Structure formats: structure tokens, C-alpha cells
């Protein structure tokens, strides 16, 4: 049966080639690739497609609101640059008592959702899901490759969130993946991923899922199509990953709310779009007095929106526009 399908595809393409002019057939590679991946997706069946887990599953349900504090319950004073703190061996910063902040690179980890708005409340949540180790590895390794453009890393993350198979990668996104992931990690971009879903299967799938999830499901398929074609710009990718407009704000979770991190310090997020986030951290003296070493490693964290229609944001240890000429004014020994 498999051989029959392959031969049928070949003869169909041959027929197209023989009956069309060169200019009409200029996109034959893209058509062939889409046809092949569609056949692979059809083999899965509707039930199997719907059972495929999301690459990253973190949602606001994973936020532990215990110990959280509204913005005015912690008085911020004597704020120091977070990036001037001592570096931890395995990544991140060794915290000491006081207030610290850093505007860092951040990344959208939820295609088909709205941009953050100024009124959105974001809280700490861990990165969860089948591809959490892959995402964390990319964010950590990106620090060692400053030559790689942030947009190229964002595209790679979108393809993973969209469950794109590595065998469908081409062009710059493939180069970025090879630079930031090991050969073993690259093989993990095959298992649990999807090919391009044909329109008939997409329509059946969308009829089985809630309205709020349909945009995300369709956006992920569009991203897989773009990657497989190898012919797209960052703007093309962003068009499907980001929904125009703003999601409604939840008044019960205000912007600037403090999350109590599992390691005992408080953290809050102020996104500017999806590509940068100002992070503020408050470390109570009791935490340091206990003698425990406390490390902030942003690559394990997600700034999670209370509004499920907004983007969850992966954080990094990479400061934007740091000023290393100044000296920190706290004693971290």
C-alpha cells in the first residue's frame, strides 16, 4: 500500500509537470513536500491527531498563587541590576538579599495568541510538557551563541511549539536547530510531532475541539506549512503566531503581581511585547540568613498570563542593553 501511494504521488507530479508551463510549475518543490507530508498526516487519523500532546503544556492552572502578593504589598527600594550578580556554574545568577531587576530577552511559547498588554497580569510557572528539556536546552545554549539572531531562535521555538518534525526543517531554522541542539536532541524533534494536516482533516479536527483552541490549532498547522515550504520571512511566521488585537484583561490578577517562587524569593514580570520582559526579584533576608544558596535560572521559568488568550513567555538569563561599567551596591558574600 505504501509503495502504491508513493508511485501515485510520483505520477501525479509527473502529470502536473507535463501539462503546465515552467512558470506555472515554479513552486513544484513546495507542492511535492506538502503533498508528501499531508499523506503522512492522513495516516495518523483524526483520533491520533487529537491525542498528540502539546509540546509545552504550561497554563495558568500550573501557577501556584499561594503566597502571592499584590503590587503595593511589597515596597520596592534600592533596586540593583540582576545581571551584575555572581554567575552560577550551571547557569543563572546567585541571589543575595534585596531587590534586583533585569530587562531580558524573552520568547513567545504560545502560537495563535494575543500580544501581552500593559494591563496583563503575569505570574511564575515552570516549563512543562514533552519538549520542556528541548526548550530549556535552546535557551541555555543561546547564551553561548550571541551571533544567532533572536528572531531566528524565536522561529525555532515556534516550530517546536507547532510540533514540526525535524525532517521538515529547511533553511535558516534548520541551521539554528543544529547550532543549539545536540544530535540526540534533534532526534527528539521527530517523536510526537506532526506533519502538515490537509484541509479535510483540519476541518474535522477543529469541529472536535473548543472554540478557544481552534485558532491555536490552525496557527500551528500554518507554521508547519511555512517551515516545510522553506520559503517564508519572519513576518510570515509572526502573522500566524501572533493574533492582532488585545486579549481582555483579568482584573483579579493585576499587572505587577508578585509570585512566591518555590525557592523562597518573590518574582514579577513586565512584558514589552513578547521579545523582552523586565523581571524584578525580591529576596527576603530570611532566605539568605538560612545559609541556603539561592539561584535564579530564568531558562526554567515561564511568565504565565492569567488571561489564557495571551502569550506565555519563556525567560532567559540574557540581559538587554546591560551596563557592566557600574558596580553593584550590595554585598553578596
CSV table of C-alpha atoms in Angstrom, one decimal:
chain,number,residue,atom,x,y,z
A,1,UNK,CA,0.0,0.0,0.0
A,2,UNK,CA,2.8,2.4,0.9
A,3,UNK,CA,4.5,1.7,-2.5
A,4,UNK,CA,1.3,2.4,-4.3
A,5,UNK,CA,0.9,5.8,-2.6
A,6,UNK,CA,4.5,6.8,-3.4
A,7,UNK,CA,4.1,5.8,-7.0
A,8,UNK,CA,0.7,7.6,-7.2
A,9,UNK,CA,2.4,10.8,-5.9
A,10,UNK,CA,5.2,10.5,-8.4
A,11,UNK,CA,2.9,10.1,-11.4
A,12,UNK,CA,0.6,12.9,-10.2
A,13,UNK,CA,3.6,15.2,-10.1
A,14,UNK,CA,4.8,14.0,-13.4
A,15,UNK,CA,1.4,14.7,-14.9
A,16,UNK,CA,1.4,18.2,-13.5
A,17,UNK,CA,4.8,18.8,-14.9
A,18,UNK,CA,3.9,17.6,-18.4
A,19,UNK,CA,0.8,19.7,-18.6
A,20,UNK,CA,2.0,23.0,-17.2
A,21,UNK,CA,4.5,25.6,-18.4
A,22,UNK,CA,7.7,26.3,-16.4
A,23,UNK,CA,6.4,29.5,-14.8
A,24,UNK,CA,3.2,27.7,-13.7
A,25,UNK,CA,5.3,25.0,-12.1
A,26,UNK,CA,7.8,27.1,-10.3
A,27,UNK,CA,6.6,26.0,-6.9
A,28,UNK,CA,6.7,22.3,-7.6
A,29,UNK,CA,9.1,21.5,-4.7
A,30,UNK,CA,6.8,23.1,-2.2
A,31,UNK,CA,3.8,21.3,-3.7
A,32,UNK,CA,5.6,18.0,-3.6
A,33,UNK,CA,6.7,18.5,0.0
A,34,UNK,CA,3.2,19.5,1.2
A,35,UNK,CA,1.7,16.5,-0.6
A,36,UNK,CA,4.1,14.1,1.0
A,37,UNK,CA,3.7,15.4,4.5
A,38,UNK,CA,-0.1,15.5,4.1
A,39,UNK,CA,-0.2,11.8,3.2
A,40,UNK,CA,1.9,11.2,6.3
A,41,UNK,CA,-0.6,13.1,8.4
A,42,UNK,CA,-3.6,11.3,6.9
A,43,UNK,CA,-2.1,8.0,8.1
A,44,UNK,CA,-2.5,9.2,11.7
A,45,UNK,CA,-6.2,9.5,11.6
A,46,UNK,CA,-8.4,12.1,13.4
A,47,UNK,CA,-8.2,10.4,16.8
A,48,UNK,CA,-4.4,10.1,16.8
A,49,UNK,CA,-4.0,13.8,15.7
A,50,UNK,CA,-6.2,15.0,18.6
A,51,UNK,CA,-4.4,12.8,21.1
A,52,UNK,CA,-1.0,14.2,20.2
A,53,UNK,CA,0.2,16.2,23.3
A,54,UNK,CA,1.1,19.8,23.1
A,55,UNK,CA,4.9,20.4,23.0
A,56,UNK,CA,4.6,22.7,26.0
A,57,UNK,CA,1.6,22.4,28.3
A,58,UNK,CA,2.2,25.1,30.9
A,59,UNK,CA,-1.0,27.1,31.6
A,60,UNK,CA,-2.3,29.3,34.3
A,61,UNK,CA,-3.6,26.2,36.1
A,62,UNK,CA,0.0,25.4,36.8
A,63,UNK,CA,0.6,28.7,38.7
A,64,UNK,CA,0.8,28.3,42.4
A,65,UNK,CA,-0.9,31.5,43.7
A,66,UNK,CA,-0.1,30.6,47.4
A,67,UNK,CA,2.0,33.4,49.0
A,68,UNK,CA,1.5,35.8,46.0
A,69,UNK,CA,1.2,39.5,46.8
A,70,UNK,CA,-0.4,42.4,45.1
A,71,UNK,CA,1.9,45.0,43.7
A,72,UNK,CA,1.6,47.5,46.6
A,73,UNK,CA,2.2,45.0,49.4
A,74,UNK,CA,6.0,44.9,48.7
A,75,UNK,CA,7.7,48.3,48.7
A,76,UNK,CA,10.5,48.3,46.1
A,77,UNK,CA,13.7,50.1,47.0
A,78,UNK,CA,17.4,50.2,46.2
A,79,UNK,CA,16.9,48.1,43.1
A,80,UNK,CA,20.2,46.6,41.7
A,81,UNK,CA,21.0,45.1,38.3
A,82,UNK,CA,20.3,41.4,38.4
A,83,UNK,CA,22.9,40.7,35.7
A,84,UNK,CA,25.7,42.0,38.0
A,85,UNK,CA,25.2,39.2,40.5
A,86,UNK,CA,27.7,36.3,40.5
A,87,UNK,CA,27.0,33.7,37.9
A,88,UNK,CA,26.1,30.1,38.9
A,89,UNK,CA,28.1,27.2,37.5
A,90,UNK,CA,25.2,25.7,35.6
A,91,UNK,CA,23.6,28.9,34.5
A,92,UNK,CA,21.7,31.8,36.1
A,93,UNK,CA,22.6,34.1,39.0
A,94,UNK,CA,23.4,33.6,42.6
A,95,UNK,CA,20.9,35.7,44.6
A,96,UNK,CA,21.5,37.7,47.7
A,97,UNK,CA,19.3,39.8,49.9
A,98,UNK,CA,17.5,42.7,48.3
A,99,UNK,CA,15.7,43.9,45.2
A,100,UNK,CA,17.1,43.1,41.7
A,101,UNK,CA,15.8,43.7,38.1
A,102,UNK,CA,16.8,42.9,34.6
A,103,UNK,CA,15.3,43.5,31.2
A,104,UNK,CA,16.0,40.3,29.3
A,105,UNK,CA,15.3,38.6,26.1
A,106,UNK,CA,12.0,36.6,26.2
A,107,UNK,CA,10.2,34.4,23.7
A,108,UNK,CA,6.7,33.6,22.8
A,109,UNK,CA,5.8,30.0,23.6
A,110,UNK,CA,2.1,30.0,22.5
A,111,UNK,CA,1.4,30.4,18.9
A,112,UNK,CA,-2.0,31.7,17.9
A,113,UNK,CA,-2.5,34.0,20.9
A,114,UNK,CA,-2.5,37.8,21.6
A,115,UNK,CA,0.4,40.0,22.4
A,116,UNK,CA,0.8,40.9,26.1
A,117,UNK,CA,-0.9,44.2,27.0
A,118,UNK,CA,0.1,46.7,29.7
A,119,UNK,CA,-2.7,45.5,31.9
A,120,UNK,CA,-2.0,41.8,31.8
A,121,UNK,CA,-1.0,40.1,35.0
A,122,UNK,CA,1.8,37.5,34.6
A,123,UNK,CA,2.9,35.0,37.2
A,124,UNK,CA,5.7,32.5,37.6
A,125,UNK,CA,5.2,28.9,36.3
A,126,UNK,CA,7.6,26.2,35.4
A,127,UNK,CA,8.2,25.0,31.9
A,128,UNK,CA,6.1,21.8,31.5
A,129,UNK,CA,5.4,19.4,28.6
A,130,UNK,CA,7.0,16.7,26.5
A,131,UNK,CA,9.5,19.2,24.9
A,132,UNK,CA,10.4,21.1,28.1
A,133,UNK,CA,14.0,19.8,28.1
A,134,UNK,CA,14.4,20.8,24.4
A,135,UNK,CA,13.1,24.4,25.1
A,136,UNK,CA,15.4,24.8,28.2
A,137,UNK,CA,18.4,23.5,26.2
A,138,UNK,CA,17.8,26.0,23.5
A,139,UNK,CA,17.5,28.9,25.9
A,140,UNK,CA,20.7,27.9,27.8
A,141,UNK,CA,22.7,27.3,24.6
A,142,UNK,CA,21.6,30.5,23.1
A,143,UNK,CA,23.7,32.3,25.8
A,144,UNK,CA,26.8,30.7,24.2
A,145,UNK,CA,25.9,31.8,20.7
A,146,UNK,CA,25.4,35.6,20.7
A,147,UNK,CA,25.9,35.5,17.0
A,148,UNK,CA,22.5,33.8,16.5
A,149,UNK,CA,19.7,36.4,15.9
A,150,UNK,CA,16.9,36.4,18.5
A,151,UNK,CA,14.3,36.2,15.7
A,152,UNK,CA,15.9,33.0,14.4
A,153,UNK,CA,15.7,31.5,17.9
A,154,UNK,CA,12.0,32.6,18.1
A,155,UNK,CA,11.2,30.9,14.8
A,156,UNK,CA,12.8,27.7,16.0
A,157,UNK,CA,10.8,27.8,19.2
A,158,UNK,CA,7.6,28.4,17.2
A,159,UNK,CA,8.3,25.4,15.1
A,160,UNK,CA,8.7,23.2,18.2
A,161,UNK,CA,5.5,24.6,19.8
A,162,UNK,CA,3.8,23.9,16.5
A,163,UNK,CA,5.1,20.2,16.7
A,164,UNK,CA,7.0,20.4,13.4
A,165,UNK,CA,9.1,17.4,12.6
A,166,UNK,CA,12.8,18.0,12.2
A,167,UNK,CA,12.7,16.1,8.9
A,168,UNK,CA,10.5,19.0,7.6
A,169,UNK,CA,13.1,21.7,8.6
A,170,UNK,CA,15.0,23.6,5.9
A,171,UNK,CA,17.0,26.8,5.5
A,172,UNK,CA,17.8,29.0,8.5
A,173,UNK,CA,15.6,27.3,11.1
A,174,UNK,CA,17.5,24.0,10.4
A,175,UNK,CA,20.8,25.7,10.9
A,176,UNK,CA,19.7,27.3,14.1
A,177,UNK,CA,18.4,24.0,15.4
A,178,UNK,CA,21.7,22.2,14.6
A,179,UNK,CA,23.7,25.0,16.3
A,180,UNK,CA,21.7,24.9,19.5
A,181,UNK,CA,20.8,21.3,19.9
A,182,UNK,CA,22.8,18.0,20.1
A,183,UNK,CA,22.2,15.2,17.6
A,184,UNK,CA,20.3,13.3,20.2
A,185,UNK,CA,18.1,16.3,21.0
A,186,UNK,CA,17.4,16.7,17.3
A,187,UNK,CA,16.0,13.2,17.1
A,188,UNK,CA,13.5,14.2,19.8
A,189,UNK,CA,12.0,16.7,17.3
A,190,UNK,CA,10.6,13.7,15.4
A,191,UNK,CA,8.8,11.8,18.1
A,192,UNK,CA,5.3,13.2,19.0
A,193,UNK,CA,5.4,15.8,16.2
A,194,UNK,CA,3.0,16.3,13.3
A,195,UNK,CA,3.3,16.8,9.5
A,196,UNK,CA,1.1,19.2,7.6
A,197,UNK,CA,-2.6,18.4,8.1
A,198,UNK,CA,-4.7,18.6,4.9
A,199,UNK,CA,-7.8,20.9,4.9
A,200,UNK,CA,-10.2,18.0,5.3
A,201,UNK,CA,-8.5,16.6,8.4
A,202,UNK,CA,-8.1,20.1,9.8
A,203,UNK,CA,-11.8,20.8,9.5
A,204,UNK,CA,-12.7,17.6,11.2
A,205,UNK,CA,-10.2,18.2,14.0
A,206,UNK,CA,-11.4,21.8,14.5
A,207,UNK,CA,-15.0,20.5,14.9
A,208,UNK,CA,-13.9,18.4,17.8
A,209,UNK,CA,-12.0,21.0,19.8
A,210,UNK,CA,-13.3,24.0,21.8
A,211,UNK,CA,-13.6,27.4,20.0
A,212,UNK,CA,-10.8,28.9,22.1
A,213,UNK,CA,-8.3,26.3,21.0
A,214,UNK,CA,-9.2,26.3,17.3
A,215,UNK,CA,-7.1,29.4,16.5
A,216,UNK,CA,-4.0,27.8,18.1
A,217,UNK,CA,-4.5,24.5,16.3
A,218,UNK,CA,-4.8,26.3,13.0
A,219,UNK,CA,-1.9,28.6,13.6
A,220,UNK,CA,0.4,25.6,14.4
A,221,UNK,CA,-0.6,23.9,11.1
A,222,UNK,CA,0.2,27.1,9.2
A,223,UNK,CA,3.6,27.3,10.9
A,224,UNK,CA,4.3,23.7,9.9
A,225,UNK,CA,3.3,24.6,6.3
A,226,UNK,CA,5.7,27.5,6.2
A,227,UNK,CA,8.6,25.6,7.6
A,228,UNK,CA,8.1,22.7,5.2
A,229,UNK,CA,8.0,25.1,2.3
A,230,UNK,CA,11.3,26.7,3.2
A,231,UNK,CA,10.1,29.9,1.7
A,232,UNK,CA,9.0,32.4,4.4
A,233,UNK,CA,10.0,35.6,6.2
A,234,UNK,CA,9.9,36.3,9.9
A,235,UNK,CA,6.8,38.5,9.3
A,236,UNK,CA,5.1,35.5,7.6
A,237,UNK,CA,5.7,33.3,10.7
A,238,UNK,CA,4.7,36.1,13.1
A,239,UNK,CA,1.4,36.6,11.2
A,240,UNK,CA,0.2,33.2,12.3
A,241,UNK,CA,1.9,33.1,15.7
A,242,UNK,CA,0.5,36.4,16.9
A,243,UNK,CA,-3.2,37.4,16.8
A,244,UNK,CA,-3.9,41.0,16.0
A,245,UNK,CA,-5.6,43.0,18.8
A,246,UNK,CA,-5.5,42.6,22.6
A,247,UNK,CA,-7.0,39.9,24.9
A,248,UNK,CA,-9.3,41.1,27.6
A,249,UNK,CA,-7.6,41.8,31.0
A,250,UNK,CA,-8.4,39.9,34.1
A,251,UNK,CA,-8.9,42.4,36.9
A,252,UNK,CA,-8.3,39.8,39.7
A,253,UNK,CA,-4.7,39.3,38.6
A,254,UNK,CA,-3.2,42.8,38.1
A,255,UNK,CA,0.0,43.7,36.3
A,256,UNK,CA,2.9,43.7,38.6
A,257,UNK,CA,1.6,40.9,40.9
A,258,UNK,CA,4.3,39.1,42.9
A,259,UNK,CA,4.7,35.3,42.7
A,260,UNK,CA,6.3,33.4,45.5
A,261,UNK,CA,8.9,31.3,43.8
A,262,UNK,CA,9.4,27.7,45.1
A,263,UNK,CA,12.9,28.7,46.2
A,264,UNK,CA,11.5,31.3,48.6
A,265,UNK,CA,12.0,34.6,46.7
A,266,UNK,CA,9.4,36.8,45.0
A,267,UNK,CA,9.3,37.5,41.3
A,268,UNK,CA,7.2,39.5,38.9
A,269,UNK,CA,7.1,40.3,35.2
A,270,UNK,CA,6.5,43.3,33.0
A,271,UNK,CA,6.5,42.2,29.3
A,272,UNK,CA,7.1,44.6,26.4
A,273,UNK,CA,5.6,42.7,23.5
A,274,UNK,CA,6.9,39.2,23.6
A,275,UNK,CA,10.6,39.7,22.8
A,276,UNK,CA,11.6,41.4,26.0
A,277,UNK,CA,10.5,41.3,29.7
A,278,UNK,CA,11.5,43.3,32.7
A,279,UNK,CA,11.9,40.9,35.6
A,280,UNK,CA,12.0,42.1,39.2
A,281,UNK,CA,13.1,39.9,42.1
A,282,UNK,CA,12.8,40.4,45.9
A,283,UNK,CA,14.9,38.2,48.1
A,284,UNK,CA,13.9,38.4,51.8
A,285,UNK,CA,16.8,38.4,54.3
A,286,UNK,CA,15.5,35.3,56.0
A,287,UNK,CA,16.2,33.2,52.9
A,288,UNK,CA,19.8,34.2,52.8
A,289,UNK,CA,20.2,34.0,56.6
A,290,UNK,CA,19.2,30.3,56.4
A,291,UNK,CA,22.5,29.7,54.6
A,292,UNK,CA,20.9,28.2,51.6
A,293,UNK,CA,22.3,29.0,48.2
A,294,UNK,CA,19.5,30.5,46.0
A,295,UNK,CA,19.9,30.6,42.2
A,296,UNK,CA,17.7,32.3,39.7
A,297,UNK,CA,17.9,30.5,36.4
A,298,UNK,CA,15.4,32.0,34.0
A,299,UNK,CA,15.6,29.2,31.5
A,300,UNK,CA,13.4,27.1,33.7
A,301,UNK,CA,10.7,29.7,34.0
A,302,UNK,CA,7.7,30.9,32.1
A,303,UNK,CA,5.9,34.2,32.7
A,304,UNK,CA,2.4,32.9,32.5
A,305,UNK,CA,-0.6,35.1,31.7
A,306,UNK,CA,-3.7,35.0,33.8
A,307,UNK,CA,-5.6,35.5,30.6
A,308,UNK,CA,-5.5,32.2,28.6
A,309,UNK,CA,-5.7,34.1,25.3
A,310,UNK,CA,-2.4,35.9,25.8
A,311,UNK,CA,1.1,34.6,25.3
A,312,UNK,CA,3.1,32.6,27.8
A,313,UNK,CA,6.7,33.9,27.7
A,314,UNK,CA,9.9,31.9,28.1
A,315,UNK,CA,12.5,33.9,30.1
A,316,UNK,CA,16.3,34.0,29.6
A,317,UNK,CA,19.5,34.9,31.5
A,318,UNK,CA,20.4,37.3,28.7
A,319,UNK,CA,20.1,41.0,29.6
A,320,UNK,CA,19.3,43.6,27.0
A,321,UNK,CA,21.5,46.7,27.0
A,322,UNK,CA,23.4,45.8,30.2
A,323,UNK,CA,25.8,48.4,31.7
A,324,UNK,CA,28.7,46.4,33.1
A,325,UNK,CA,30.6,49.6,33.9
A,326,UNK,CA,28.6,50.2,37.1
A,327,UNK,CA,29.2,48.3,40.3
A,328,UNK,CA,26.6,46.5,42.4
A,329,UNK,CA,25.8,48.2,45.8
A,330,UNK,CA,25.1,45.1,47.8
A,331,UNK,CA,27.4,42.6,49.5
A,332,UNK,CA,26.7,39.2,48.1
A,333,UNK,CA,29.3,37.3,50.1
